[in-house]
Short mmCIF file of C-alpha atoms and ligand atoms in Angstrom, two decimals:
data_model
loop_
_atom_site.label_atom_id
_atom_site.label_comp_id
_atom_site.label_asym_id
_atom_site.label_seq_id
_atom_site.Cartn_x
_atom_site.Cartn_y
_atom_site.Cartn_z
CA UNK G 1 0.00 0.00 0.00
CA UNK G 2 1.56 3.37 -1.37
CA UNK G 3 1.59 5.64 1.57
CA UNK G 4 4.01 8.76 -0.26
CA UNK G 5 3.99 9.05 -3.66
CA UNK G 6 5.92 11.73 -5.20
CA UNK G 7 5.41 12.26 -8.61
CA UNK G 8 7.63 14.32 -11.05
CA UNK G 9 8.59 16.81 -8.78
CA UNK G 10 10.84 19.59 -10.04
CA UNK G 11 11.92 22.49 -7.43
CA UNK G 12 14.13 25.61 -8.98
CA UNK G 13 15.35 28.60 -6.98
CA UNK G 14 15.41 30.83 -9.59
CA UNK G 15 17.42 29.64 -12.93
CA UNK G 16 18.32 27.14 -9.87
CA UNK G 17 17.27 23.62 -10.54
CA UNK G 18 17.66 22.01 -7.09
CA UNK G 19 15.09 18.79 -7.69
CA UNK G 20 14.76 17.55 -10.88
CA UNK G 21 12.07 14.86 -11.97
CA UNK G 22 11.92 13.27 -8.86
CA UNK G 23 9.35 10.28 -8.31
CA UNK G 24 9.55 7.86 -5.36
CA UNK G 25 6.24 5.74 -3.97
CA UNK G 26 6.80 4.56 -0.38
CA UNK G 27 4.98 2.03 1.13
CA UNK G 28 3.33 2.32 4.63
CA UNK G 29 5.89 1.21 6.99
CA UNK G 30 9.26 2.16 5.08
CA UNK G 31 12.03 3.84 6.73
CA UNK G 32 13.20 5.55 3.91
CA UNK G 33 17.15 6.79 4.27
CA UNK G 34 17.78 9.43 1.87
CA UNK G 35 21.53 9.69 1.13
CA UNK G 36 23.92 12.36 -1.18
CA UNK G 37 27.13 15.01 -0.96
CA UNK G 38 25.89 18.18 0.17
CA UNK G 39 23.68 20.58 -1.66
CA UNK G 40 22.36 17.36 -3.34
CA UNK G 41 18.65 18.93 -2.63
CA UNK G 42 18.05 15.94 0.31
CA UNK G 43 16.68 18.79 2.84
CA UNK G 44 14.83 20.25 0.41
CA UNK G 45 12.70 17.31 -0.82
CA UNK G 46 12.29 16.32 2.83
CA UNK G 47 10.68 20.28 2.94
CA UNK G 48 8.67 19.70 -0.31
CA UNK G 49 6.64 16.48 1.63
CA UNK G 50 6.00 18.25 4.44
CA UNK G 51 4.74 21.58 2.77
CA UNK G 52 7.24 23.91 4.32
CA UNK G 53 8.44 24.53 0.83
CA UNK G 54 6.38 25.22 -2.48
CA UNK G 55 7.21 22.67 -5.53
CA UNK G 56 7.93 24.54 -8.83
CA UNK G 57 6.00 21.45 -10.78
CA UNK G 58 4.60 17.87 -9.79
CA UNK G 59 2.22 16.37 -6.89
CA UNK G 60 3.04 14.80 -3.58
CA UNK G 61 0.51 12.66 -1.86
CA UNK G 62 0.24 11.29 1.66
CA UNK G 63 -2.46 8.28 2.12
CA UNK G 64 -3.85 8.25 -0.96
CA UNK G 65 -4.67 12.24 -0.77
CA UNK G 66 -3.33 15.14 -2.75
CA UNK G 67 -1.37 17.46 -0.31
CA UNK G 68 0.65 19.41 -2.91
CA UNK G 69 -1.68 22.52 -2.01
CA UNK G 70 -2.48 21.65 1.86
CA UNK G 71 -0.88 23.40 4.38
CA UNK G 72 1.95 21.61 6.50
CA UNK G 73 -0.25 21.51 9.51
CA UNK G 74 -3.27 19.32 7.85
CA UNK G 75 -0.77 16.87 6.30
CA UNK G 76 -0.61 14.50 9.55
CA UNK G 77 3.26 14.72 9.47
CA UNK G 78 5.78 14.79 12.64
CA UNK G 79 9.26 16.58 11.48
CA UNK G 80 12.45 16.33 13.70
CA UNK G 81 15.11 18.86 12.67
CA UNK G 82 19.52 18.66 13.37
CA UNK G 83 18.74 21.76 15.01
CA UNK G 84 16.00 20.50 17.70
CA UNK G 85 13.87 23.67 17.24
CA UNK G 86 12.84 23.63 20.86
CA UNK G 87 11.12 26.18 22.54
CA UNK G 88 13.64 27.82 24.40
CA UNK G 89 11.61 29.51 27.23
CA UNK G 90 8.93 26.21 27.80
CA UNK G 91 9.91 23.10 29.92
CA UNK G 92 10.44 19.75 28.35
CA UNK G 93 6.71 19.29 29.21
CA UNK G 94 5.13 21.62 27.43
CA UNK G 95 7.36 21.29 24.48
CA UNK G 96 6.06 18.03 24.24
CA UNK G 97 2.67 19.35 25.00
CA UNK G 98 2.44 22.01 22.32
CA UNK G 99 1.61 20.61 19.08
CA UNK G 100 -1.49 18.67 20.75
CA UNK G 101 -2.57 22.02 22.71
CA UNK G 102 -2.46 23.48 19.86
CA UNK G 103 -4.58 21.01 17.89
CA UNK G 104 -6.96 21.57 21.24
CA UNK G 105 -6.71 18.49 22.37
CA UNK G 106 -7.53 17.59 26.01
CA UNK G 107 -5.08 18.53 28.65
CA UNK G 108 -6.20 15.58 30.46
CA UNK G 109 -5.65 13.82 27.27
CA UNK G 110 -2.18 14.69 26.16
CA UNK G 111 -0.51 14.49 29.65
CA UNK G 112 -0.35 10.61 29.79
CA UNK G 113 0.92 10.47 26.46
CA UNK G 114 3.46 12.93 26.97
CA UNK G 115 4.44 10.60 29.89
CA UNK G 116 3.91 7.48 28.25
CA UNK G 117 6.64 8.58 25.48
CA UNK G 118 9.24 10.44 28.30
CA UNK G 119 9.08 6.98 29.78
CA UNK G 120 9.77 5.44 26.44
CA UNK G 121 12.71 7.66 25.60
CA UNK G 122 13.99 8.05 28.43
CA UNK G 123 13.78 11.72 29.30
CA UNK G 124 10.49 10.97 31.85
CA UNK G 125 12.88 12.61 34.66
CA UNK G 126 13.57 15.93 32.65
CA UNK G 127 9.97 16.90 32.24
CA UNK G 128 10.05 19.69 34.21
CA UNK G 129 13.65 21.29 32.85
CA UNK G 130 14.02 23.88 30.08
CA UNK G 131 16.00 22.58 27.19
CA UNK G 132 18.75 24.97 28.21
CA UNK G 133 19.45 22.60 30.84
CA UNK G 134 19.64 19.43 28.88
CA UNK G 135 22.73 17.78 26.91
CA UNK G 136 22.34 17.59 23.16
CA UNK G 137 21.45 14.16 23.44
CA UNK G 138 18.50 14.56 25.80
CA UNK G 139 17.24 17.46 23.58
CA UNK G 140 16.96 15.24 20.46
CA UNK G 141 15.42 12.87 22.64
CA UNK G 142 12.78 15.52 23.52
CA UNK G 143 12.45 16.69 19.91
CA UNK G 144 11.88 13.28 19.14
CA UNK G 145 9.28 12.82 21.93
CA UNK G 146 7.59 15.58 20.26
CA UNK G 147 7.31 14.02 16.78
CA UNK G 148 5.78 11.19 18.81
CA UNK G 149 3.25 12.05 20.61
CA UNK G 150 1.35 13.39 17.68
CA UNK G 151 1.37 10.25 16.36
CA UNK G 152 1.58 11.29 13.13
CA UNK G 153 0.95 9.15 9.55
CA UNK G 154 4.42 10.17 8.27
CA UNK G 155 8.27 10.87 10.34
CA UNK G 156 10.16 12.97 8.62
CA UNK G 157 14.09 13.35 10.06
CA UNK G 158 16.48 15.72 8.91
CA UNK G 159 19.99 14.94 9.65
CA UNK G 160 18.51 14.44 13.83
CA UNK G 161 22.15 13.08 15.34
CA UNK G 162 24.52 14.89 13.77
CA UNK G 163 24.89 17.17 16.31
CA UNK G 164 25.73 14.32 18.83
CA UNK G 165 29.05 12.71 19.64
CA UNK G 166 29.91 9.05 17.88
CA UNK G 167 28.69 7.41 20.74
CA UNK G 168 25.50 8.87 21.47
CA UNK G 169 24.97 8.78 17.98
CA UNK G 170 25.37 5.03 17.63
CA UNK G 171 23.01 4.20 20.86
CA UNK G 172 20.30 7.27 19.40
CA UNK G 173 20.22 5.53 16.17
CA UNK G 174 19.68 2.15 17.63
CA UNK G 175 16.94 3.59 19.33
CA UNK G 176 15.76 5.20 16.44
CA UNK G 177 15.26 1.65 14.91
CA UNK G 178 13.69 -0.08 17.79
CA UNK G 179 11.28 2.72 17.71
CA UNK G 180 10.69 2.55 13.98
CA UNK G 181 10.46 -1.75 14.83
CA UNK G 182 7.62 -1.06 17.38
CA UNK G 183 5.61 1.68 16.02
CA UNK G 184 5.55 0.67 12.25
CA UNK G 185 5.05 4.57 10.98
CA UNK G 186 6.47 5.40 7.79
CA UNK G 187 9.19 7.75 7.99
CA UNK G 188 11.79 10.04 5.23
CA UNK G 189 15.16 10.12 7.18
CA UNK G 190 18.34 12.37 5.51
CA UNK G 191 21.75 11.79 6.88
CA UNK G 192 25.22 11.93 5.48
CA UNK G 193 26.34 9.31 7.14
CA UNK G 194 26.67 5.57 5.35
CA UNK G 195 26.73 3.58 8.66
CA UNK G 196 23.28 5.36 9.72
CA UNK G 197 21.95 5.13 6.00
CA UNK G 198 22.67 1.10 6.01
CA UNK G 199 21.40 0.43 9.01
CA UNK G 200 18.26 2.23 9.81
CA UNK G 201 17.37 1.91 5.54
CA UNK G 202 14.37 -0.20 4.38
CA UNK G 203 15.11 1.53 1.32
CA UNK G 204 17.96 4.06 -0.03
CA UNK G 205 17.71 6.75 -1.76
CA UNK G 206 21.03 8.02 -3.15
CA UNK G 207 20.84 11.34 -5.26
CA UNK G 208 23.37 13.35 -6.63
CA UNK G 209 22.81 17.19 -8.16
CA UNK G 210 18.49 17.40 -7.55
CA UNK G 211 18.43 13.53 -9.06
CA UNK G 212 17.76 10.24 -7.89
CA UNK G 213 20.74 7.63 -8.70
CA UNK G 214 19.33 4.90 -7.82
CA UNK G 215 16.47 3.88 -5.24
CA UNK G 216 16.96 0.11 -3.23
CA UNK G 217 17.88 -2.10 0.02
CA UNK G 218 21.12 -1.19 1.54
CA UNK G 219 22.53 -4.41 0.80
CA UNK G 220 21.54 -3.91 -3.27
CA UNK G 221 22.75 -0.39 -3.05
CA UNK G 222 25.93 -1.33 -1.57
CA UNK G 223 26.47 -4.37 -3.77
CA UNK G 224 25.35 -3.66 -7.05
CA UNK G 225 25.67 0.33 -6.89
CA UNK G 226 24.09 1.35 -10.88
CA UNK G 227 26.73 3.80 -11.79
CA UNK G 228 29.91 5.25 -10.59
CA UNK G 229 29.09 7.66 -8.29
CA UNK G 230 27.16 5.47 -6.18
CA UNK G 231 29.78 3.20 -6.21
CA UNK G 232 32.25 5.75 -4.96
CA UNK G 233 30.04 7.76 -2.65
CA UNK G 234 29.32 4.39 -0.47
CA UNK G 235 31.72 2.31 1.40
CA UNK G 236 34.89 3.59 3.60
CA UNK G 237 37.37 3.22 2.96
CA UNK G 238 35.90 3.45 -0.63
CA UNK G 239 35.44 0.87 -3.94
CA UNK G 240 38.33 -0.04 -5.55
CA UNK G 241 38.14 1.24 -9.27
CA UNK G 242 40.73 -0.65 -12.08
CA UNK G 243 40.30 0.93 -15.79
CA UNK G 244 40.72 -1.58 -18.22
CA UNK G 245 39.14 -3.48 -21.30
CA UNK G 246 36.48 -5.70 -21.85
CA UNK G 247 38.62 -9.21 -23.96
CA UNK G 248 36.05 -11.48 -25.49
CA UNK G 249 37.54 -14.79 -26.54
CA UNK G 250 36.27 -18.24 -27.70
CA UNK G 251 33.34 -17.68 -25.70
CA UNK G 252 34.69 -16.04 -22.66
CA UNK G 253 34.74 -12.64 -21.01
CA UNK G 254 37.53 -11.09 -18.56
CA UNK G 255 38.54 -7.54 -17.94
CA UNK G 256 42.16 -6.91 -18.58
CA UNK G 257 43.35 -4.37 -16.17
CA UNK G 258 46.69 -4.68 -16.81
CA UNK G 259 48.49 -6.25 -14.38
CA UNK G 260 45.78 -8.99 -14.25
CA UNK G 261 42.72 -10.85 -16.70
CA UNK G 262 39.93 -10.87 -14.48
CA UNK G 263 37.81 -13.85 -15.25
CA UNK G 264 34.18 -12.12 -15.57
CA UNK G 265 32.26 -15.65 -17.23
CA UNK G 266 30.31 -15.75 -13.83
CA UNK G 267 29.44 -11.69 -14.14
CA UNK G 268 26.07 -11.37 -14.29
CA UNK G 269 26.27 -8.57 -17.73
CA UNK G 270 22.80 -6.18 -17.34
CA UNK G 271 23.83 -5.14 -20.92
CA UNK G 272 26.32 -7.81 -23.50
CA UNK G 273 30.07 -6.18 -23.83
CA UNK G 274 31.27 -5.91 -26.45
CA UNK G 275 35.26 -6.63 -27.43
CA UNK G 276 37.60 -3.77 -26.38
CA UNK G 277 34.99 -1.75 -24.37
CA UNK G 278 37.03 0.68 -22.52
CA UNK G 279 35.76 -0.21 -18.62
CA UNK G 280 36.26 0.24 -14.66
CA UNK G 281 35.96 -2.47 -12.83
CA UNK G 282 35.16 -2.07 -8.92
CA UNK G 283 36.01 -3.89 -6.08
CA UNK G 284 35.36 -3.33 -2.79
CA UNK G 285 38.45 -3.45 -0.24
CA UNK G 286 36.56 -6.17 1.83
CA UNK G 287 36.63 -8.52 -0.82
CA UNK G 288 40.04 -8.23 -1.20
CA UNK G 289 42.00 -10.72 1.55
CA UNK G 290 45.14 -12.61 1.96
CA UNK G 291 44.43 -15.84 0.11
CA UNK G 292 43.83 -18.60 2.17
CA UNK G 293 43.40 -21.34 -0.29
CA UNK G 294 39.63 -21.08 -0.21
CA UNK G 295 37.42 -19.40 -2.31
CA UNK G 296 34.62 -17.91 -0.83
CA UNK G 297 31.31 -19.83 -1.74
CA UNK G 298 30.33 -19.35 -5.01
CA UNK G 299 33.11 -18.03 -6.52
CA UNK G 300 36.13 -18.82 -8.32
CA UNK G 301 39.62 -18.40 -6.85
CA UNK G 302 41.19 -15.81 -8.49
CA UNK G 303 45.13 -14.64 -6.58
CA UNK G 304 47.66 -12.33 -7.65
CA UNK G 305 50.70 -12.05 -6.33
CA UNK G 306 50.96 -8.05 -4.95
CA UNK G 307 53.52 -5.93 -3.18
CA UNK G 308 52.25 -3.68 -0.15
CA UNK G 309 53.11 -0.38 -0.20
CA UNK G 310 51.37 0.77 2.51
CA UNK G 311 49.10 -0.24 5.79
CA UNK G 312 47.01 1.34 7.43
CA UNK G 313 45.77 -0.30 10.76
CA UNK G 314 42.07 0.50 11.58
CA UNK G 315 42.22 -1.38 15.10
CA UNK G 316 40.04 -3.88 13.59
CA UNK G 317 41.50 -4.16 10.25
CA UNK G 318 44.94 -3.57 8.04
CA UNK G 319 44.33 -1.65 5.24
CA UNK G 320 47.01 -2.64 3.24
CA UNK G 321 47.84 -0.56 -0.18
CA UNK G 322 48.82 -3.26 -2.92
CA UNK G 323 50.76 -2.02 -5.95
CA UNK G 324 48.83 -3.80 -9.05
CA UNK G 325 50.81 -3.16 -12.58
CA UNK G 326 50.67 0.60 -12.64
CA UNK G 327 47.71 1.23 -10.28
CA UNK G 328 47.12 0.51 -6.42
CA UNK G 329 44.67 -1.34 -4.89
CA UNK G 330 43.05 -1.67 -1.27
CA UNK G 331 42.46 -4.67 0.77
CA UNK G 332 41.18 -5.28 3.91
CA UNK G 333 43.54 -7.96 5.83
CA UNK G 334 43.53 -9.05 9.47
CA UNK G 335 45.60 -7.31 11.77
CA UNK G 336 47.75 -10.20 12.45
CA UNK G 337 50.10 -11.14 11.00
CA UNK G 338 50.92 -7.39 9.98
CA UNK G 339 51.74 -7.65 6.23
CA UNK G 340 55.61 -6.72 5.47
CA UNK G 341 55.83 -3.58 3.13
CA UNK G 342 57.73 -4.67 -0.24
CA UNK G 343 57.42 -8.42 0.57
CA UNK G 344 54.98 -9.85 -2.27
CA UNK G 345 51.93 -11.50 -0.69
CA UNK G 346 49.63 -13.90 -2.44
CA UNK G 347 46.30 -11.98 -2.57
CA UNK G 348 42.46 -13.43 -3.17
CA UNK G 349 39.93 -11.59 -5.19
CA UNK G 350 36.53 -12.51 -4.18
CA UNK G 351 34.73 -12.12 -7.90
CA UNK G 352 31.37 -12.74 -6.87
CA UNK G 353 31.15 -8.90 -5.55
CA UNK G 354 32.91 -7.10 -8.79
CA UNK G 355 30.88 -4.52 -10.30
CA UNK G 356 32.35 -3.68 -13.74
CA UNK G 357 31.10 -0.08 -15.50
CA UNK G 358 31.55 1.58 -18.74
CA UNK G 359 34.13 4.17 -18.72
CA UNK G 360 32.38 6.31 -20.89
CA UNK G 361 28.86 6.36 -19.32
CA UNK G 362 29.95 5.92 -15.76
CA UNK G 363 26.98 3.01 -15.97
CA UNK G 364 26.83 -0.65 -14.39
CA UNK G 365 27.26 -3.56 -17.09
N1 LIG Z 401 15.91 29.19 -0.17
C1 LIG Z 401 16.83 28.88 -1.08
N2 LIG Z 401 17.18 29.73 -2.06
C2 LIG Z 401 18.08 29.42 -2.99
N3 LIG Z 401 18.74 28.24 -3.03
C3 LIG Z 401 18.46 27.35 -2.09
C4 LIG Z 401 17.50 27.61 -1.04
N4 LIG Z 401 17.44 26.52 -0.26
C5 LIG Z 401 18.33 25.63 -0.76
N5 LIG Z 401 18.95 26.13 -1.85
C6 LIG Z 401 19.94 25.44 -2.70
O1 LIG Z 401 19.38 24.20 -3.09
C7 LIG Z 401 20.36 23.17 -3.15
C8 LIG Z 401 19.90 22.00 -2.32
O2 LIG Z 401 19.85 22.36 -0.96
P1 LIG Z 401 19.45 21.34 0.18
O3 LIG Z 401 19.41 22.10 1.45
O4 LIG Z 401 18.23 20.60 -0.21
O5 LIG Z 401 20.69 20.34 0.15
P2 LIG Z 401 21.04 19.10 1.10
O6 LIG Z 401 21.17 17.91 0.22
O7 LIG Z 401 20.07 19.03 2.23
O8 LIG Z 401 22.50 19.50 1.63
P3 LIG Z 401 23.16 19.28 3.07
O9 LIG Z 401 23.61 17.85 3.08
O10 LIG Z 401 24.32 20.22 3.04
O11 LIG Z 401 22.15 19.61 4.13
C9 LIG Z 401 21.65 23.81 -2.67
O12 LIG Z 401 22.40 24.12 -3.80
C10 LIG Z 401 21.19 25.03 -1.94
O13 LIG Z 401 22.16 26.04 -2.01
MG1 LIG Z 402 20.20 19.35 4.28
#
């Protein structure tokens, strides 16, 4: 059941084209992450659904109803902003009071739900204080609490822990998911950060300049990224990239990349290559590992012998910097035994995970 459906949306600031042809159905019950660089338009399409900014062309519609003209108020939507937008000069209490007060709902209504969702984030002992006397984790807890107890049809987050520290970002966004887990309402989340994107995600949304690259699960996104710049923009450290040329011969297809012919006969092609196709083939620096004489399952073994240049240790990992013909490659290795720089190692390409791209259109193959 379509619960968002955003049809050919276009947004321009002047000669400024900030969202261009966007259209994206979401089903009731989707966390939606969406994902870009900065200035990518994620804040603004977040804006556009819940009516706090005009679209230039195209319709957005909530529950099966046309809201493209209806004021932000009578969309049923809950927004939590980085910035907490709390008022200042009212206690926790009546921040959390105010939307429903001002829908003139029942004081004796809203006060046990107020409590009910303290209790449930935590914050029940800080009803009373003004958010001036709150860390910035407890205030995004309160303008969460907020959001909640309207029980709206539709979250919408933008960018909510990036004002917190690593920590209390990793234990807000768990939270985040056990609440999305209990309470089943749809929500639009932006973040810039990959580890929040792939974990809270039912569905990504990367975009790039006002357009979407491509919409999926995480694990699809991650895996089998469409074009380039997906590739690139997820993983960290990022894909591996090796230009090269598509060899067809008696029947079989590899990618010669110079220092190597990688075997691609168990590449699953989107679109036939042809012989000589200038490509980039990508590789992310998990799948490549010190050979153990064991392919992973499902794939082929496929070694080179490589000289480290470089390592980089993680504290879970060595990054280790391989020199490959005339380019470099990253792989992820344990941290023990610490590879020796200029001492060839025998190296294991996991080929099940390549992702091999036309040079000229930047596109997946
Ligand atoms: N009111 C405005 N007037 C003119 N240009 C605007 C306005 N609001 C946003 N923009 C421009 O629209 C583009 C998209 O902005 P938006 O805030 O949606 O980006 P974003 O993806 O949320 O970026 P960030 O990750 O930095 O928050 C940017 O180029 C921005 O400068
Ligand atoms: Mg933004």
């Amino acid at each position: 059941m379509i619960d968002i459906r955003i049809s050919d949306c276009n947004k321009s600031y002047g000669t400024l084209k900030v969202l261009k042809n966007i259209d994206l159905e979401i089903e009731r019950g989707e966390f939606i992450v969406l994902l870009g660089p900065s200035g990518c338009g994620k804040s603004t399409l977040l804006h556009i659904v819940a009516g706090l900014d005009r679209l230039t062309s195209g319709t957005i519609e909530i529950g099966g109803r046309d809201v493209t003209d209806v004021e932000p108020k009578d969309r049923d939507i809950a927004m939590v902003f980085q910035s907490y937008a709390l008022y200042p000069t009212m206690s926790v209490r009546r921040n959390m009071e105010f939307g429903l007060r001002m829908r003139g709902k029942p004081l004796s209504e809203i006060r046990p739900l107020v409590e009910e969702k303290a209790r449930m984030l935590h914050i029940d002992h800080l009803l009373d204080r003004r958010p001036s006397q709150l860390s910035g984790g407890q205030r995004q807890r309160v303008a969460i609490g907020r959001a909640l107890v309207r029980d709206p049809k539709v979250f919408l987050f933008d960018e909510p822990l990036s004002n917190l520290d690593a920590k209390l970002r990793a234990s807000m966004r768990t939270e985040i998911k056990k609440l999305h887990q209990s309470l089943g309402t749809t929500a639009i989340y932006v973040t810039h950060d990959q580890l929040e994107a792939m974990t809270l995600a039912t569905r990504m949304v990367v975009m790039k300049a006002g357009e979407i690259q491509q919409v999926g699960k995480p694990e699809e996104v991650y895996h089998r990224p469409v074009n380039l710049f997906v590739a690139d923009f997820l993983g960290n450290p990022g894909m591996n990239f090796m230009r090269g040329q598509i060899r067809l011969d008696g029947g079989r297809v590899s990618a010669d990349v110079g220092a190597a012919m990688l075997p691609l006969d168990g590449y699953a092609f989107a679109m036939p290559p042809s012989d000589g196709q200038a490509v980039v083939v990508g590789l992310r620096p998990e799948s490549v590992q010190p050979a153990t004489g064991q392919a992973p399952a499902g794939s082929e073994p496929f070694v080179l012998t490589l000289k480290p240049l470089l390592t980089e240790h993680t504290g879970s990992d060595n990054l280790v910097v391989l020199e490959m013909g005339d380019q470099e490659i990253v792989g992820k290795f344990p941290t023990d035994p610490p590879p020796k720089l200029g001492e060839p190692v025998t190296v294991g390409f996991d080929l099940s995970r390549l992702s091999v791209f036309d040079a000229a259109t930047e596109r997946r193959l």
